PDB file of C-alpha atoms in Angstrom:
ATOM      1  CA  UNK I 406     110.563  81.728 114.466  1.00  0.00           C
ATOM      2  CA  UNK I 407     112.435  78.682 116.152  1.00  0.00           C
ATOM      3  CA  UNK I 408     113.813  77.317 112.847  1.00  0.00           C
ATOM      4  CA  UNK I 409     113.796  77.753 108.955  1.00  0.00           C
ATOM      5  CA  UNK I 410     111.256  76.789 106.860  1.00  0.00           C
ATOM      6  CA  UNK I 411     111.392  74.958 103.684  1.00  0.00           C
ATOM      7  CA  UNK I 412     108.429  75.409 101.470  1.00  0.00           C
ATOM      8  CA  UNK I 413     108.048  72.874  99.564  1.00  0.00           C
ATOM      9  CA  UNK I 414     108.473  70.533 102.432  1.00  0.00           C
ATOM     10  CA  UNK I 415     105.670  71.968 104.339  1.00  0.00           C
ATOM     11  CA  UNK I 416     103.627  71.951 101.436  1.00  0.00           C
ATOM     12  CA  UNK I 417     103.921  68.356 100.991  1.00  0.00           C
ATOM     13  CA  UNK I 418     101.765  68.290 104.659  1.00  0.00           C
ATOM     14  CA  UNK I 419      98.857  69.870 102.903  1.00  0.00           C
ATOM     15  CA  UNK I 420      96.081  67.313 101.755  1.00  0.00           C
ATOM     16  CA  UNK I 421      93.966  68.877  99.579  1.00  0.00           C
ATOM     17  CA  UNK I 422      93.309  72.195  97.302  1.00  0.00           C
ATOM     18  CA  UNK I 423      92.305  75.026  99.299  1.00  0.00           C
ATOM     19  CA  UNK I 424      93.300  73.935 102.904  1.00  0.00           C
ATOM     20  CA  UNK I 425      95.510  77.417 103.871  1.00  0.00           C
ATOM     21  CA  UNK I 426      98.841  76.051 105.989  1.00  0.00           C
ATOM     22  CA  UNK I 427     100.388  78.389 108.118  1.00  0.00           C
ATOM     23  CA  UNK I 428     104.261  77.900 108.085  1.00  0.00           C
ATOM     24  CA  UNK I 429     105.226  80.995 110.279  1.00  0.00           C
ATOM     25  CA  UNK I 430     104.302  84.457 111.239  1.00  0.00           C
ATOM     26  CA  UNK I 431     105.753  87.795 110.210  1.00  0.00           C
ATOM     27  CA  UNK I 432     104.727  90.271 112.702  1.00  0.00           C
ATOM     28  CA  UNK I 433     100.517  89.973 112.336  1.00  0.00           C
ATOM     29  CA  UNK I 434     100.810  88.731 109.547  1.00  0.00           C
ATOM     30  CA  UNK I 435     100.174  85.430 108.687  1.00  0.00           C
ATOM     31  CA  UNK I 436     102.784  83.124 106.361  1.00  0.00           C
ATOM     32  CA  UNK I 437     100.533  80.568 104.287  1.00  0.00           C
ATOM     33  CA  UNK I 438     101.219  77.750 102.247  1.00  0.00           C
ATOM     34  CA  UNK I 439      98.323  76.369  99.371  1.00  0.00           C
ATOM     35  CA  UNK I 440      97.686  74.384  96.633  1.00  0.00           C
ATOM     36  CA  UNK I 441      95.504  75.254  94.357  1.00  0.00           C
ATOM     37  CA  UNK I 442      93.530  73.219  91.920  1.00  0.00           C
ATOM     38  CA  UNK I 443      90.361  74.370  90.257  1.00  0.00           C
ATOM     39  CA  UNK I 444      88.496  77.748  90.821  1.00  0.00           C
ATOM     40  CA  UNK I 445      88.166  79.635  94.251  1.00  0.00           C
ATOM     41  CA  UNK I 446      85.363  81.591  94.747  1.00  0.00           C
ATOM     42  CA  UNK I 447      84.975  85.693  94.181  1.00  0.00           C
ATOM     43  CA  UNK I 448      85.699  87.856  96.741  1.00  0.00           C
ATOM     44  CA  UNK I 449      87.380  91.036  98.479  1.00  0.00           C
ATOM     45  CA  UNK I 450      89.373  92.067 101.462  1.00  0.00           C
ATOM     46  CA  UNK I 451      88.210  95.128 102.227  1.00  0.00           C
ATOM     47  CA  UNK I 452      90.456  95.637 104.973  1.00  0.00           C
ATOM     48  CA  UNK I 453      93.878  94.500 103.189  1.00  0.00           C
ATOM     49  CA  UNK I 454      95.608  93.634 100.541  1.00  0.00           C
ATOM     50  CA  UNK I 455      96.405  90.233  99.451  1.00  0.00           C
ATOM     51  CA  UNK I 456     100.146  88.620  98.409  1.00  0.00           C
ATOM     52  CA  UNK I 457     100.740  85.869  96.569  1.00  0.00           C
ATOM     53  CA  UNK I 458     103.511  84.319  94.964  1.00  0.00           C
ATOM     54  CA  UNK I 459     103.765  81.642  93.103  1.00  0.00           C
ATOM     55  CA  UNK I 460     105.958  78.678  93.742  1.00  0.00           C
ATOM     56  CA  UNK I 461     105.115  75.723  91.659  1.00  0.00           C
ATOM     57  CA  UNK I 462     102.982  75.840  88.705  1.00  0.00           C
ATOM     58  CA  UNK I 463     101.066  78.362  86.971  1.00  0.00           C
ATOM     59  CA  UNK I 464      98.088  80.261  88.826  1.00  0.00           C
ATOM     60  CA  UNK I 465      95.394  82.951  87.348  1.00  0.00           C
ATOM     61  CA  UNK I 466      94.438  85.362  89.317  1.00  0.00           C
ATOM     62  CA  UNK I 467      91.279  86.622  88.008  1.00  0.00           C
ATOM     63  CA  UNK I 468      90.254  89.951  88.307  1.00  0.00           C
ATOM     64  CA  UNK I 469      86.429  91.840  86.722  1.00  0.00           C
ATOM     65  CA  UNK I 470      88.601  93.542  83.981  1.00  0.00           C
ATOM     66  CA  UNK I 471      91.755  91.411  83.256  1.00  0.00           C
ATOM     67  CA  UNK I 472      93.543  88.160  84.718  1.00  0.00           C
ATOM     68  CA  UNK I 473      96.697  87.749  86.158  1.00  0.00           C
ATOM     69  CA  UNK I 474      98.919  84.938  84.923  1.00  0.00           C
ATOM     70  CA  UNK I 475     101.069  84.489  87.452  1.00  0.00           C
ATOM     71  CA  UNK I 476     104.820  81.353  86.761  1.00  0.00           C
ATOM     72  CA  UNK I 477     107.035  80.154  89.096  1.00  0.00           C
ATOM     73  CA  UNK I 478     108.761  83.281  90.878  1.00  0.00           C
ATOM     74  CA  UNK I 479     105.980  85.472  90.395  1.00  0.00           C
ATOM     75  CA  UNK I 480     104.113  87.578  92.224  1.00  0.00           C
ATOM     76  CA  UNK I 481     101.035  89.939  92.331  1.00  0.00           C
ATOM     77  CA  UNK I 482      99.407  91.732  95.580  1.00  0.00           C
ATOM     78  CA  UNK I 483      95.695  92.006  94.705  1.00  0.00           C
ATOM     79  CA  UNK I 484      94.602  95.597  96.499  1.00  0.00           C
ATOM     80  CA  UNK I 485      92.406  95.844  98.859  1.00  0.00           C
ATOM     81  CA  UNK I 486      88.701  96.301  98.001  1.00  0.00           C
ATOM     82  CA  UNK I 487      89.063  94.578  94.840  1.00  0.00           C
ATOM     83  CA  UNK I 488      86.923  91.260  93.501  1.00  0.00           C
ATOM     84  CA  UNK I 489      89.366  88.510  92.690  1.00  0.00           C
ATOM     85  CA  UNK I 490      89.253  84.937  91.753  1.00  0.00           C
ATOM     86  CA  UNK I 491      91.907  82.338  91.964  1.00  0.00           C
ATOM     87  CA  UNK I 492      92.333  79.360  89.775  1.00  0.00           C
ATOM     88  CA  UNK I 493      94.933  77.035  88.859  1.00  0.00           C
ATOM     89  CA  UNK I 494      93.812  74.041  85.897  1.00  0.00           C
ATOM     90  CA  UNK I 495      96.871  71.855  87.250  1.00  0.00           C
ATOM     91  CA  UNK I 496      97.800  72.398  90.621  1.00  0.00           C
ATOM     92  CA  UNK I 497      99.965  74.935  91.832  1.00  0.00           C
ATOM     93  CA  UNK I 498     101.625  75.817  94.944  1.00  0.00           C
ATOM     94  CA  UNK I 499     101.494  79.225  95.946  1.00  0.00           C
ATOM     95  CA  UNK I 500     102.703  81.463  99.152  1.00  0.00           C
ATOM     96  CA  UNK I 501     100.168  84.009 100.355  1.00  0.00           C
ATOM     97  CA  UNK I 502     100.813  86.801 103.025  1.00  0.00           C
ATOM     98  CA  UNK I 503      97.751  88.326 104.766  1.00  0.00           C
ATOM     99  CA  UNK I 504      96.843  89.912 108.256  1.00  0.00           C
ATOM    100  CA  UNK I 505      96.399  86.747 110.738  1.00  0.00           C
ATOM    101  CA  UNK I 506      92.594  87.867 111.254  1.00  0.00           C
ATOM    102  CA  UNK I 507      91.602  87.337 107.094  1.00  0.00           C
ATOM    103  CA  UNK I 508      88.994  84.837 106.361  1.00  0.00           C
ATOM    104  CA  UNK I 509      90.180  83.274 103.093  1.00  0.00           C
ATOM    105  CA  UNK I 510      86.559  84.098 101.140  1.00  0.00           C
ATOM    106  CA  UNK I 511      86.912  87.546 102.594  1.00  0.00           C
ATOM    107  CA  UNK I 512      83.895  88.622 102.100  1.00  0.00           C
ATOM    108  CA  UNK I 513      81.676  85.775 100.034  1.00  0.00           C
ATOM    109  CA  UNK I 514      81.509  83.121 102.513  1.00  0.00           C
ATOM    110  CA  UNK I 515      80.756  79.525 101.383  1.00  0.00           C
ATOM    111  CA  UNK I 516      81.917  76.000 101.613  1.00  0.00           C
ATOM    112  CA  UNK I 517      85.327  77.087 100.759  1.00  0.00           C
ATOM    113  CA  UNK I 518      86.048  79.205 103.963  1.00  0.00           C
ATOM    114  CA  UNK I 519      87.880  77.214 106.241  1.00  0.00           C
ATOM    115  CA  UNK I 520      90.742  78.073 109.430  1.00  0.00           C
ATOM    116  CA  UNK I 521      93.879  77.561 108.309  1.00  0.00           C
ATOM    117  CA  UNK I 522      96.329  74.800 109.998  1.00  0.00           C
ATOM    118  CA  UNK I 523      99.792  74.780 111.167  1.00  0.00           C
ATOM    119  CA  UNK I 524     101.974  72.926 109.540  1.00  0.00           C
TER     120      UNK I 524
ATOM    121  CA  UNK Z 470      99.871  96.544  92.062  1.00  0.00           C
ATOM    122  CA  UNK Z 471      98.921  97.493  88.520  1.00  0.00           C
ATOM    123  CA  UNK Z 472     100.859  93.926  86.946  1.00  0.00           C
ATOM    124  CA  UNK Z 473     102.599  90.990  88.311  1.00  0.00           C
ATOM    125  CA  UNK Z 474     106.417  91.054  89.229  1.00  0.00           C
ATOM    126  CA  UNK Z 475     108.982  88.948  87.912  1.00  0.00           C
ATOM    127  CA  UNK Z 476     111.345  88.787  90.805  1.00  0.00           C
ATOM    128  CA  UNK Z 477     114.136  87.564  88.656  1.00  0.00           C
ATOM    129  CA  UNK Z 478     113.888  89.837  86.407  1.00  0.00           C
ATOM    130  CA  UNK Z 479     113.621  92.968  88.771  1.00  0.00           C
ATOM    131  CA  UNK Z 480     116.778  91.516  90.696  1.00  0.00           C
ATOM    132  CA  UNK Z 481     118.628  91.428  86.863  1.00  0.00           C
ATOM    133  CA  UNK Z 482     118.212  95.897  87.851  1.00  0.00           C
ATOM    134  CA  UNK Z 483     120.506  95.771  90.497  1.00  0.00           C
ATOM    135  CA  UNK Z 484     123.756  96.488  90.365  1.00  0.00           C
ATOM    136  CA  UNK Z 485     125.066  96.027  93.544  1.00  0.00           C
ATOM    137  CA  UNK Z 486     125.007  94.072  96.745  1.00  0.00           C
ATOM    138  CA  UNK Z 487     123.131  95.176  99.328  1.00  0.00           C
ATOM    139  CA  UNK Z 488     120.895  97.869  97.546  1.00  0.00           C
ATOM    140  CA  UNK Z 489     117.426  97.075  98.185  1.00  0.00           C
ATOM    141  CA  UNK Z 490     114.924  97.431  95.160  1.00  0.00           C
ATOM    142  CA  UNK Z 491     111.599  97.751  96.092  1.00  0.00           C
ATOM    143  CA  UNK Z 492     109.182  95.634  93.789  1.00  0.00           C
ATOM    144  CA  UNK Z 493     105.672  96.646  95.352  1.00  0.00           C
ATOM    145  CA  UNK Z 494     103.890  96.895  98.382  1.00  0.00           C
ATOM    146  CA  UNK Z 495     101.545  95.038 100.530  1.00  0.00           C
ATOM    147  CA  UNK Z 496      99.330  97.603 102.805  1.00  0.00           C
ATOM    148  CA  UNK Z 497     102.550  99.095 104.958  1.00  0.00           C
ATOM    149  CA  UNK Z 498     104.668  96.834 103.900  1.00  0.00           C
ATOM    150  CA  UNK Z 499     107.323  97.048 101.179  1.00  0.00           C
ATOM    151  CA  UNK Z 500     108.351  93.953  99.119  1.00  0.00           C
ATOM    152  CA  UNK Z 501     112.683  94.066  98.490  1.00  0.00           C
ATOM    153  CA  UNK Z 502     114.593  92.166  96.342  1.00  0.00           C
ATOM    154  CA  UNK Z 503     118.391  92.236  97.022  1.00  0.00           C
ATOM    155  CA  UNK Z 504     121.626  90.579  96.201  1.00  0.00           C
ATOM    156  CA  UNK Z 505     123.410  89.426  99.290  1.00  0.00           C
ATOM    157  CA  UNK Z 506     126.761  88.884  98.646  1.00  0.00           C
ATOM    158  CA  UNK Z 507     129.442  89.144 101.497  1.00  0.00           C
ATOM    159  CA  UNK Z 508     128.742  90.096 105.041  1.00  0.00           C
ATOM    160  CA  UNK Z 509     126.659  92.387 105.679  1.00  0.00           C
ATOM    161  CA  UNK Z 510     126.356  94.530 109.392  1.00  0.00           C
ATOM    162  CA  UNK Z 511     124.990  93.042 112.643  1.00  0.00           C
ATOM    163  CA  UNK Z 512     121.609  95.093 113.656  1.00  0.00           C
ATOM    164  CA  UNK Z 513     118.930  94.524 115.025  1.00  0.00           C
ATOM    165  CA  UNK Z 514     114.965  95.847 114.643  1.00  0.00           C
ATOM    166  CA  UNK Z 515     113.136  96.630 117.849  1.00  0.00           C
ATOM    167  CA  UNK Z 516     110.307  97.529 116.204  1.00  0.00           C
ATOM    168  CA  UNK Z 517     109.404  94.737 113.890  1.00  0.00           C
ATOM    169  CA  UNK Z 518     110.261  91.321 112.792  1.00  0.00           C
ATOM    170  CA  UNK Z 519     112.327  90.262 109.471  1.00  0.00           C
ATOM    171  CA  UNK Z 520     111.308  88.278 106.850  1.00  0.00           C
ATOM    172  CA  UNK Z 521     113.911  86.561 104.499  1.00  0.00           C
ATOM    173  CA  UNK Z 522     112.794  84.264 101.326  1.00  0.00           C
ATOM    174  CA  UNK Z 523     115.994  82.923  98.835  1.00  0.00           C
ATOM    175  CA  UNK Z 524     115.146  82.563  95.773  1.00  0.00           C
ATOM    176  CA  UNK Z 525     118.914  81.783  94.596  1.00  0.00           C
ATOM    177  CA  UNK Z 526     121.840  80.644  96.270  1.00  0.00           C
ATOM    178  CA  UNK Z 527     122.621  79.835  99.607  1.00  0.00           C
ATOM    179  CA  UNK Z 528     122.268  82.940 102.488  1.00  0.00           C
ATOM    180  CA  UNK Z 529     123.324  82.065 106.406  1.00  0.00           C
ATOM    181  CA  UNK Z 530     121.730  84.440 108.565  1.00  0.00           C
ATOM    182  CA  UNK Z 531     124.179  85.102 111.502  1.00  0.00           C
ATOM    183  CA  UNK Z 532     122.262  85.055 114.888  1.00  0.00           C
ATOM    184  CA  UNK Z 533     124.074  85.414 118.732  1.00  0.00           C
ATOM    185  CA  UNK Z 534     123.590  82.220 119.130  1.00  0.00           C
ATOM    186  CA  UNK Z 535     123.466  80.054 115.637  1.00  0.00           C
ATOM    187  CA  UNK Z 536     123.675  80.279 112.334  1.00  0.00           C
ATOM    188  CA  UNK Z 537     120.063  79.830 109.867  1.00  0.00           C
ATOM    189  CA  UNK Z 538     121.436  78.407 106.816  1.00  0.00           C
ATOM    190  CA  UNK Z 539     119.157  79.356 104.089  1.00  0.00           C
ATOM    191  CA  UNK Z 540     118.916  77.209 100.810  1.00  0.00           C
ATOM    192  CA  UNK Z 541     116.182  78.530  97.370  1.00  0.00           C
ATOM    193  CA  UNK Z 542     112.490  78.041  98.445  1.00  0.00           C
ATOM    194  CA  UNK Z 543     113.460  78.537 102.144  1.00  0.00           C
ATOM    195  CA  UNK Z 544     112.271  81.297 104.365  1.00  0.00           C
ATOM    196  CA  UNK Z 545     113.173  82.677 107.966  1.00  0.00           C
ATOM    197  CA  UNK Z 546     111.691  85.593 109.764  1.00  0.00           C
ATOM    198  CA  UNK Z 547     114.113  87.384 112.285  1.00  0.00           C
ATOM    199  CA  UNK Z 548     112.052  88.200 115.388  1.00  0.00           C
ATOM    200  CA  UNK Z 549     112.228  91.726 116.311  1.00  0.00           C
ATOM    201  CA  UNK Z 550     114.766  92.769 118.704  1.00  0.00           C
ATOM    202  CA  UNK Z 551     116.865  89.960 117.780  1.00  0.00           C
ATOM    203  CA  UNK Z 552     120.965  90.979 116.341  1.00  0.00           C
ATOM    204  CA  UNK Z 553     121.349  89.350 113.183  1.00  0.00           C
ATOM    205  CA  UNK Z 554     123.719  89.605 110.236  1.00  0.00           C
ATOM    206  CA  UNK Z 555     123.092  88.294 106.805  1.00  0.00           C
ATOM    207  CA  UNK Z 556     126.500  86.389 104.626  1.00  0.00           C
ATOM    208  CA  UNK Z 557     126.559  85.225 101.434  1.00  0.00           C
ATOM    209  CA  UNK Z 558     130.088  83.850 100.658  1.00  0.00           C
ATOM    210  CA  UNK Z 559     128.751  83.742  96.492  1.00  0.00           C
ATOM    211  CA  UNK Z 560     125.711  85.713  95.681  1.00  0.00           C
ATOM    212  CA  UNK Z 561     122.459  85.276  96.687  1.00  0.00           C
ATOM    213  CA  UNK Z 562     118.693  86.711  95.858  1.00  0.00           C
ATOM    214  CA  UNK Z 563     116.554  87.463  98.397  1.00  0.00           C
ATOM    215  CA  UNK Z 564     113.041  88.216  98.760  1.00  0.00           C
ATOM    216  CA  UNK Z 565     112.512  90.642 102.080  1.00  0.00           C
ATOM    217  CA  UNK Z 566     109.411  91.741 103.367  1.00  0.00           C
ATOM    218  CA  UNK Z 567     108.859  94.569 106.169  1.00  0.00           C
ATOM    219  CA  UNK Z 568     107.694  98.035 107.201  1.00  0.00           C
ATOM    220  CA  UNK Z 569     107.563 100.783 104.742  1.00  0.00           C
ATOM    221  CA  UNK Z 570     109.856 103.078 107.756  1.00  0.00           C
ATOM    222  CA  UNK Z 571     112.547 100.226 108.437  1.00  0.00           C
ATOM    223  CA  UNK Z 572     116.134 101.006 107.731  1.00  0.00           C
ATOM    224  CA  UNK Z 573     118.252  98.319 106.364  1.00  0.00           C
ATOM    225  CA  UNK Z 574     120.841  98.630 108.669  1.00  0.00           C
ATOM    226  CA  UNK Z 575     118.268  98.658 111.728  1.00  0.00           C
ATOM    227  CA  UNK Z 576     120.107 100.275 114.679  1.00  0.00           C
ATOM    228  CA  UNK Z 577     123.372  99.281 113.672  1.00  0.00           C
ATOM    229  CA  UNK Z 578     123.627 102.537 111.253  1.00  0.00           C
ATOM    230  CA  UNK Z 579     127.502 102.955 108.913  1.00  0.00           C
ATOM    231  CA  UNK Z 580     128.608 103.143 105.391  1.00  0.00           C
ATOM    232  CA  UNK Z 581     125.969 100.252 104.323  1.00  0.00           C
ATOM    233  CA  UNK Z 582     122.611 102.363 105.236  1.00  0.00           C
ATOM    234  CA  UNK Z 583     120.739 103.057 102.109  1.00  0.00           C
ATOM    235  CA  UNK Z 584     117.865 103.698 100.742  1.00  0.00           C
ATOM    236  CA  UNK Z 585     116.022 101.309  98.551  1.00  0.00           C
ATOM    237  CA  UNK Z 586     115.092 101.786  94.865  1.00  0.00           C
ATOM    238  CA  UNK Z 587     111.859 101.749  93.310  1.00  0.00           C
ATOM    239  CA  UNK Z 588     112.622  98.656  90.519  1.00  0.00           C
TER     240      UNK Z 588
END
């Protein structure tokens, strides 16, 4: 990594809900930017585990047996294997962390799966 | 992860500078909050890169050849291999993310080598 990054700078790049942003790399790992607005879609990561923090806003994580209400400064890692289902009713601006080979619907496919872009 | 984390509240269980609380995990990875106040030890990680997130304060991470002056909301991963040495002239809190097996003080070893905390 050349220089810092400042999230909520590179966030601002981002266009719409949904559209990952990669803002750096950590290892394989891949360091992405979102905004979220309105539901995801369900799905797993059977191969990893899944970070996110939240950096503006309020986010629900849902899970089959209980949701995760996730402020500002907070942060849950959804384990592998298991079903989950983001949402946000404003938007919110979130950081993930997640190998650099995850598709973002893991495992459901759909309209919502796209590459992420550097920002 | 059985619930979210709070990261300011898990940095309130510190008590010191420098001793790394570990909040969670994500696959090998272990998620650290820390205080960061004063200089810390130049080291250096051959095995894996660094990642540094402030979430309060101000933190320059000393490189060989510059300085990465770190403001809340900004992150910087140290590439592996590369000497560095954290500074925070008041106190900081800082999210770090790496390897379950890294030590703090990398290769550099001395008084400041610890273990982290489960928080």
């Amino acid at each position: 990594m050349k220089d810092k990054v400042n999230l909520a700078e590179k966030i601002k790049l981002l266009n719409k809900p949904y559209q990952p942003g990669v803002v750096g790399y950590l290892n394989n790992y891949k360091l992405i930017v979102v905004k979220v607005h309105g539901e995801f879609v369900w799905h797993k990561h059977d191969e990893t585990d899944d970070f996110f923090l939240v950096l503006r806003g309020h986010l629900t994580i849902q899970l089959r047996d209980r949701d995760i209400e996730l402020d500002k400064g907070e942060l849950y890692v959804v384990p592998k294997g298991i079903e989950h289902c983001p949402k946000a009713d404003a938007e919110a601006y979130v950081l993930v962390i997640e190998p650099k080979d995850t598709i973002n619907t893991g495992n459901a496919g759909g309209t919502l799966t796209v590459d992420p872009v550097e920002i």
